[in-house]
């Protein structure tokens, strides 16, 4: 899967995703991430990419032209026009099922905004999906883009070592993950639950499922209402 990130801070994207599981997935060519600097596509003399808002008001607005030209360069190069996700607090709130939907795409273009916003005309022209990562305010779309790319990459076949681990983790069937334990059997007087030492796989599976349901009821009852 190929992620094409349109941003004013390309180094932030590449540094943030260059390590750990996403970094390894890039090395293995299972995913490809390119961060394209919108500033490289401005036609203004001093590299300007933003300007004052028409009608007045605080802050600056990202201009349409450099964003359009960045998009044009990417789409001409790859010879197709994939979905374009604009990261914005005004979008639909990202979740696991949106990740599963995006993971079906071969290419995805992600637009990161900054300042007070982006000229609406270029959004109308190129954006297919508006996505937020939650109800709080961030400085720009870069961190949200990284969150989304991390989450989608985990669903690309081969990215996780154990092919099973993605589907059994938190949010599988809208349940939180059961508690985990490793050595030693006793830590500061606290013992690992006996059932996990019993070797009785059917009972262990039943216990884990019960723990998942209990935990979800206690911590995220809202998940049990969904679907
Ligand atoms: Cl996608 N962008 C910004 N700037 N802030 C956010 C967000 C996105 N999602 C939550 N807060």
GROMACS .gro file of C-alpha atoms and ligand atoms in nm:
model
  238
    1UNK     CA    1   0.000   0.000   0.000
    2UNK     CA    2   0.125   0.347  -0.092
    3UNK     CA    3   0.066   0.653   0.128
    4UNK     CA    4   0.125   0.994  -0.032
    5UNK     CA    5   0.125   1.265   0.236
    6UNK     CA    6   0.087   1.629   0.130
    7UNK     CA    7   0.238   1.842   0.407
    8UNK     CA    8   0.444   2.148   0.499
    9UNK     CA    9   0.643   1.930   0.745
   10UNK     CA   10   0.758   1.621   0.552
   11UNK     CA   11   1.040   1.540   0.798
   12UNK     CA   12   0.783   1.507   1.078
   13UNK     CA   13   0.597   1.235   0.885
   14UNK     CA   14   0.910   1.043   0.782
   15UNK     CA   15   1.065   1.058   1.131
   16UNK     CA   16   0.744   0.964   1.304
   17UNK     CA   17   0.681   0.658   1.089
   18UNK     CA   18   1.039   0.553   1.014
   19UNK     CA   19   1.080   0.340   1.330
   20UNK     CA   20   0.914   0.034   1.483
   21UNK     CA   21   0.652  -0.164   1.291
   22UNK     CA   22   0.584   0.097   1.021
   23UNK     CA   23   0.958   0.148   0.964
   24UNK     CA   24   1.009  -0.226   0.922
   25UNK     CA   25   0.709  -0.247   0.689
   26UNK     CA   26   0.866   0.025   0.471
   27UNK     CA   27   1.200  -0.161   0.462
   28UNK     CA   28   1.018  -0.478   0.362
   29UNK     CA   29   0.836  -0.280   0.088
   30UNK     CA   30   0.499  -0.387   0.229
   31UNK     CA   31   0.405  -0.022   0.254
   32UNK     CA   32   0.551   0.287   0.093
   33UNK     CA   33   0.526   0.631   0.252
   34UNK     CA   34   0.621   0.950   0.074
   35UNK     CA   35   0.587   1.295   0.225
   36UNK     CA   36   0.554   1.561  -0.044
   37UNK     CA   37   0.635   1.918   0.058
   38UNK     CA   38   0.355   2.152  -0.050
   39UNK     CA   39   0.602   2.441  -0.035
   40UNK     CA   40   0.789   2.290  -0.332
   41UNK     CA   41   0.481   2.359  -0.547
   42UNK     CA   42   0.419   2.727  -0.478
   43UNK     CA   43   0.466   2.974  -0.762
   44UNK     CA   44   0.516   3.267  -0.522
   45UNK     CA   45   0.867   3.413  -0.508
   46UNK     CA   46   0.940   3.371  -0.135
   47UNK     CA   47   0.797   3.024  -0.099
   48UNK     CA   48   0.474   3.158   0.043
   49UNK     CA   49   0.193   2.902   0.082
   50UNK     CA   50  -0.059   3.094   0.294
   51UNK     CA   51  -0.231   3.431   0.302
   52UNK     CA   52  -0.481   3.639   0.500
   53UNK     CA   53  -0.843   3.522   0.501
   54UNK     CA   54  -1.090   3.712   0.279
   55UNK     CA   55  -1.349   3.872   0.504
   56UNK     CA   56  -1.095   3.917   0.782
   57UNK     CA   57  -1.038   3.720   1.100
   58UNK     CA   58  -0.749   3.566   1.285
   59UNK     CA   59  -0.473   3.355   1.135
   60UNK     CA   60  -0.366   3.254   0.791
   61UNK     CA   61  -0.525   3.029   0.532
   62UNK     CA   62  -0.335   2.781   0.313
   63UNK     CA   63  -0.367   2.879  -0.051
   64UNK     CA   64  -0.532   2.659  -0.311
   65UNK     CA   65  -0.265   2.667  -0.580
   66UNK     CA   66   0.031   2.494  -0.411
   67UNK     CA   67  -0.198   2.222  -0.277
   68UNK     CA   68  -0.360   2.169  -0.617
   69UNK     CA   69  -0.023   2.154  -0.788
   70UNK     CA   70   0.110   1.906  -0.531
   71UNK     CA   71  -0.194   1.683  -0.591
   72UNK     CA   72  -0.151   1.716  -0.968
   73UNK     CA   73   0.214   1.615  -0.945
   74UNK     CA   74   0.135   1.304  -0.739
   75UNK     CA   75  -0.162   1.192  -0.950
   76UNK     CA   76   0.022   1.248  -1.280
   77UNK     CA   77   0.322   1.051  -1.154
   78UNK     CA   78   0.123   0.751  -1.032
   79UNK     CA   79  -0.123   0.766  -1.322
   80UNK     CA   80  -0.436   0.748  -1.107
   81UNK     CA   81  -0.654   0.959  -0.880
   82UNK     CA   82  -0.687   0.774  -0.548
   83UNK     CA   83  -0.900   0.884  -0.253
   84UNK     CA   84  -0.777   1.205  -0.089
   85UNK     CA   85  -0.819   1.222   0.289
   86UNK     CA   86  -0.814   1.570   0.442
   87UNK     CA   87  -0.714   1.559   0.809
   88UNK     CA   88  -0.943   1.805   0.989
   89UNK     CA   89  -1.117   1.828   1.327
   90UNK     CA   90  -1.434   1.884   1.119
   91UNK     CA   91  -1.417   1.531   0.972
   92UNK     CA   92  -1.573   1.197   1.068
   93UNK     CA   93  -1.397   1.055   1.373
   94UNK     CA   94  -1.148   0.785   1.270
   95UNK     CA   95  -1.209   0.432   1.400
   96UNK     CA   96  -1.108   0.072   1.330
   97UNK     CA   97  -1.375   0.010   1.068
   98UNK     CA   98  -1.265   0.320   0.872
   99UNK     CA   99  -0.910   0.182   0.891
  100UNK     CA  100  -1.033  -0.148   0.747
  101UNK     CA  101  -1.203   0.039   0.464
  102UNK     CA  102  -0.894   0.248   0.379
  103UNK     CA  103  -0.674  -0.063   0.395
  104UNK     CA  104  -0.849  -0.193   0.082
  105UNK     CA  105  -0.695   0.090  -0.124
  106UNK     CA  106  -0.367   0.050  -0.308
  107UNK     CA  107  -0.289   0.423  -0.291
  108UNK     CA  108  -0.409   0.690  -0.051
  109UNK     CA  109  -0.335   1.062  -0.063
  110UNK     CA  110  -0.347   1.241   0.273
  111UNK     CA  111  -0.364   1.620   0.299
  112UNK     CA  112  -0.235   1.779   0.620
  113UNK     CA  113  -0.361   2.129   0.687
  114UNK     CA  114  -0.203   2.389   0.911
  115UNK     CA  115  -0.277   2.742   1.026
  116UNK     CA  116  -0.644   2.836   1.042
  117UNK     CA  117  -0.741   2.617   0.749
  118UNK     CA  118  -0.725   2.555   0.378
  119UNK     CA  119  -0.894   2.747   0.094
  120UNK     CA  120  -1.227   2.570   0.052
  121UNK     CA  121  -1.206   2.563  -0.328
  122UNK     CA  122  -0.917   2.320  -0.347
  123UNK     CA  123  -1.086   2.100  -0.086
  124UNK     CA  124  -1.398   2.092  -0.305
  125UNK     CA  125  -1.185   1.995  -0.603
  126UNK     CA  126  -0.969   1.713  -0.467
  127UNK     CA  127  -1.085   1.585  -0.126
  128UNK     CA  128  -1.297   1.267  -0.106
  129UNK     CA  129  -1.287   1.204   0.273
  130UNK     CA  130  -1.274   1.440   0.574
  131UNK     CA  131  -1.124   1.266   0.877
  132UNK     CA  132  -1.064   1.376   1.239
  133UNK     CA  133  -0.892   1.167   1.508
  134UNK     CA  134  -1.103   1.291   1.799
  135UNK     CA  135  -1.271   1.585   1.963
  136UNK     CA  136  -0.974   1.796   2.063
  137UNK     CA  137  -0.767   2.059   1.884
  138UNK     CA  138  -0.423   1.990   1.735
  139UNK     CA  139  -0.183   2.226   1.559
  140UNK     CA  140  -0.190   2.049   1.225
  141UNK     CA  141  -0.284   1.737   1.037
  142UNK     CA  142   0.058   1.567   1.061
  143UNK     CA  143   0.008   1.382   1.391
  144UNK     CA  144  -0.342   1.270   1.285
  145UNK     CA  145  -0.202   1.149   0.950
  146UNK     CA  146   0.063   0.946   1.134
  147UNK     CA  147  -0.200   0.795   1.363
  148UNK     CA  148  -0.409   0.695   1.063
  149UNK     CA  149  -0.116   0.553   0.862
  150UNK     CA  150   0.006   0.351   1.162
  151UNK     CA  151  -0.340   0.203   1.215
  152UNK     CA  152  -0.400   0.121   0.846
  153UNK     CA  153  -0.050  -0.026   0.798
  154UNK     CA  154  -0.115  -0.286   1.069
  155UNK     CA  155  -0.393  -0.424   0.851
  156UNK     CA  156  -0.170  -0.471   0.545
  157UNK     CA  157  -0.086  -0.843   0.508
  158UNK     CA  158   0.262  -0.928   0.637
  159UNK     CA  159   0.314  -0.610   0.840
  160UNK     CA  160   0.254  -0.778   1.175
  161UNK     CA  161   0.478  -1.075   1.258
  162UNK     CA  162   0.196  -1.293   1.374
  163UNK     CA  163  -0.071  -1.288   1.104
  164UNK     CA  164  -0.339  -1.343   1.367
  165UNK     CA  165  -0.246  -1.075   1.614
  166UNK     CA  166  -0.428  -0.783   1.450
  167UNK     CA  167  -0.769  -0.939   1.461
  168UNK     CA  168  -0.750  -1.062   1.819
  169UNK     CA  169  -0.634  -0.734   1.964
  170UNK     CA  170  -0.845  -0.460   2.117
  171UNK     CA  171  -1.160  -0.379   1.920
  172UNK     CA  172  -1.195  -0.721   1.768
  173UNK     CA  173  -1.573  -0.767   1.779
  174UNK     CA  174  -1.586  -0.434   1.966
  175UNK     CA  175  -1.431  -0.587   2.279
  176UNK     CA  176  -1.124  -0.466   2.467
  177UNK     CA  177  -0.834  -0.705   2.505
  178UNK     CA  178  -0.816  -0.941   2.806
  179UNK     CA  179  -0.540  -0.896   3.069
  180UNK     CA  180  -0.197  -1.042   2.988
  181UNK     CA  181   0.070  -1.185   3.218
  182UNK     CA  182   0.428  -1.307   3.173
  183UNK     CA  183   0.704  -1.442   3.402
  184UNK     CA  184   0.741  -1.457   3.698
  185UNK     CA  185   0.438  -1.644   3.835
  186UNK     CA  186   0.448  -1.422   4.144
  187UNK     CA  187   0.543  -1.053   4.147
  188UNK     CA  188   0.548  -0.869   4.485
  189UNK     CA  189   0.295  -1.112   4.625
  190UNK     CA  190   0.062  -1.098   4.322
  191UNK     CA  191   0.007  -1.428   4.147
  192UNK     CA  192  -0.083  -1.493   3.784
  193UNK     CA  193  -0.443  -1.626   3.768
  194UNK     CA  194  -0.433  -2.005   3.819
  195UNK     CA  195  -0.634  -2.076   3.508
  196UNK     CA  196  -0.356  -1.941   3.283
  197UNK     CA  197  -0.115  -2.197   3.435
  198UNK     CA  198  -0.361  -2.486   3.399
  199UNK     CA  199  -0.282  -2.569   3.037
  200UNK     CA  200  -0.656  -2.614   2.978
  201UNK     CA  201  -0.696  -2.425   2.649
  202UNK     CA  202  -1.074  -2.426   2.627
  203UNK     CA  203  -1.110  -2.292   2.981
  204UNK     CA  204  -0.844  -2.029   2.916
  205UNK     CA  205  -1.022  -1.909   2.605
  206UNK     CA  206  -1.353  -1.889   2.794
  207UNK     CA  207  -1.188  -1.697   3.081
  208UNK     CA  208  -1.026  -1.451   2.840
  209UNK     CA  209  -1.354  -1.383   2.664
  210UNK     CA  210  -1.527  -1.322   3.000
  211UNK     CA  211  -1.248  -1.084   3.101
  212UNK     CA  212  -1.285  -0.896   2.770
  213UNK     CA  213  -1.658  -0.851   2.822
  214UNK     CA  214  -1.614  -0.746   3.189
  215UNK     CA  215  -1.341  -0.499   3.098
  216UNK     CA  216  -1.541  -0.350   2.813
  217UNK     CA  217  -1.847  -0.307   3.040
  218UNK     CA  218  -1.634  -0.134   3.304
  219UNK     CA  219  -1.415   0.085   3.085
  220UNK     CA  220  -1.590   0.134   2.749
  221UNK     CA  221  -1.961   0.054   2.779
  222UNK     CA  222  -2.016   0.272   2.470
  223UNK     CA  223  -1.842   0.004   2.255
  224UNK     CA  224  -2.110  -0.251   2.347
  225UNK     CA  225  -2.384  -0.025   2.208
  226UNK     CA  226  -2.215   0.015   1.867
  227UNK     CA  227  -2.292  -0.192   1.554
  228LIG    CL1  228  -0.738   1.554   1.178
  228LIG     N1  229  -0.651   1.788   1.261
  228LIG     C1  230  -0.634   1.883   1.357
  228LIG     N2  231  -0.570   1.996   1.325
  228LIG     N3  232  -0.680   1.872   1.480
  228LIG     C2  233  -0.743   1.759   1.509
  228LIG     C3  234  -0.763   1.656   1.417
  228LIG     C4  235  -0.716   1.675   1.291
  228LIG     N4  236  -0.829   1.557   1.477
  228LIG     C5  237  -0.850   1.596   1.601
  228LIG     N5  238  -0.798   1.719   1.623
   0.00000   0.00000   0.00000
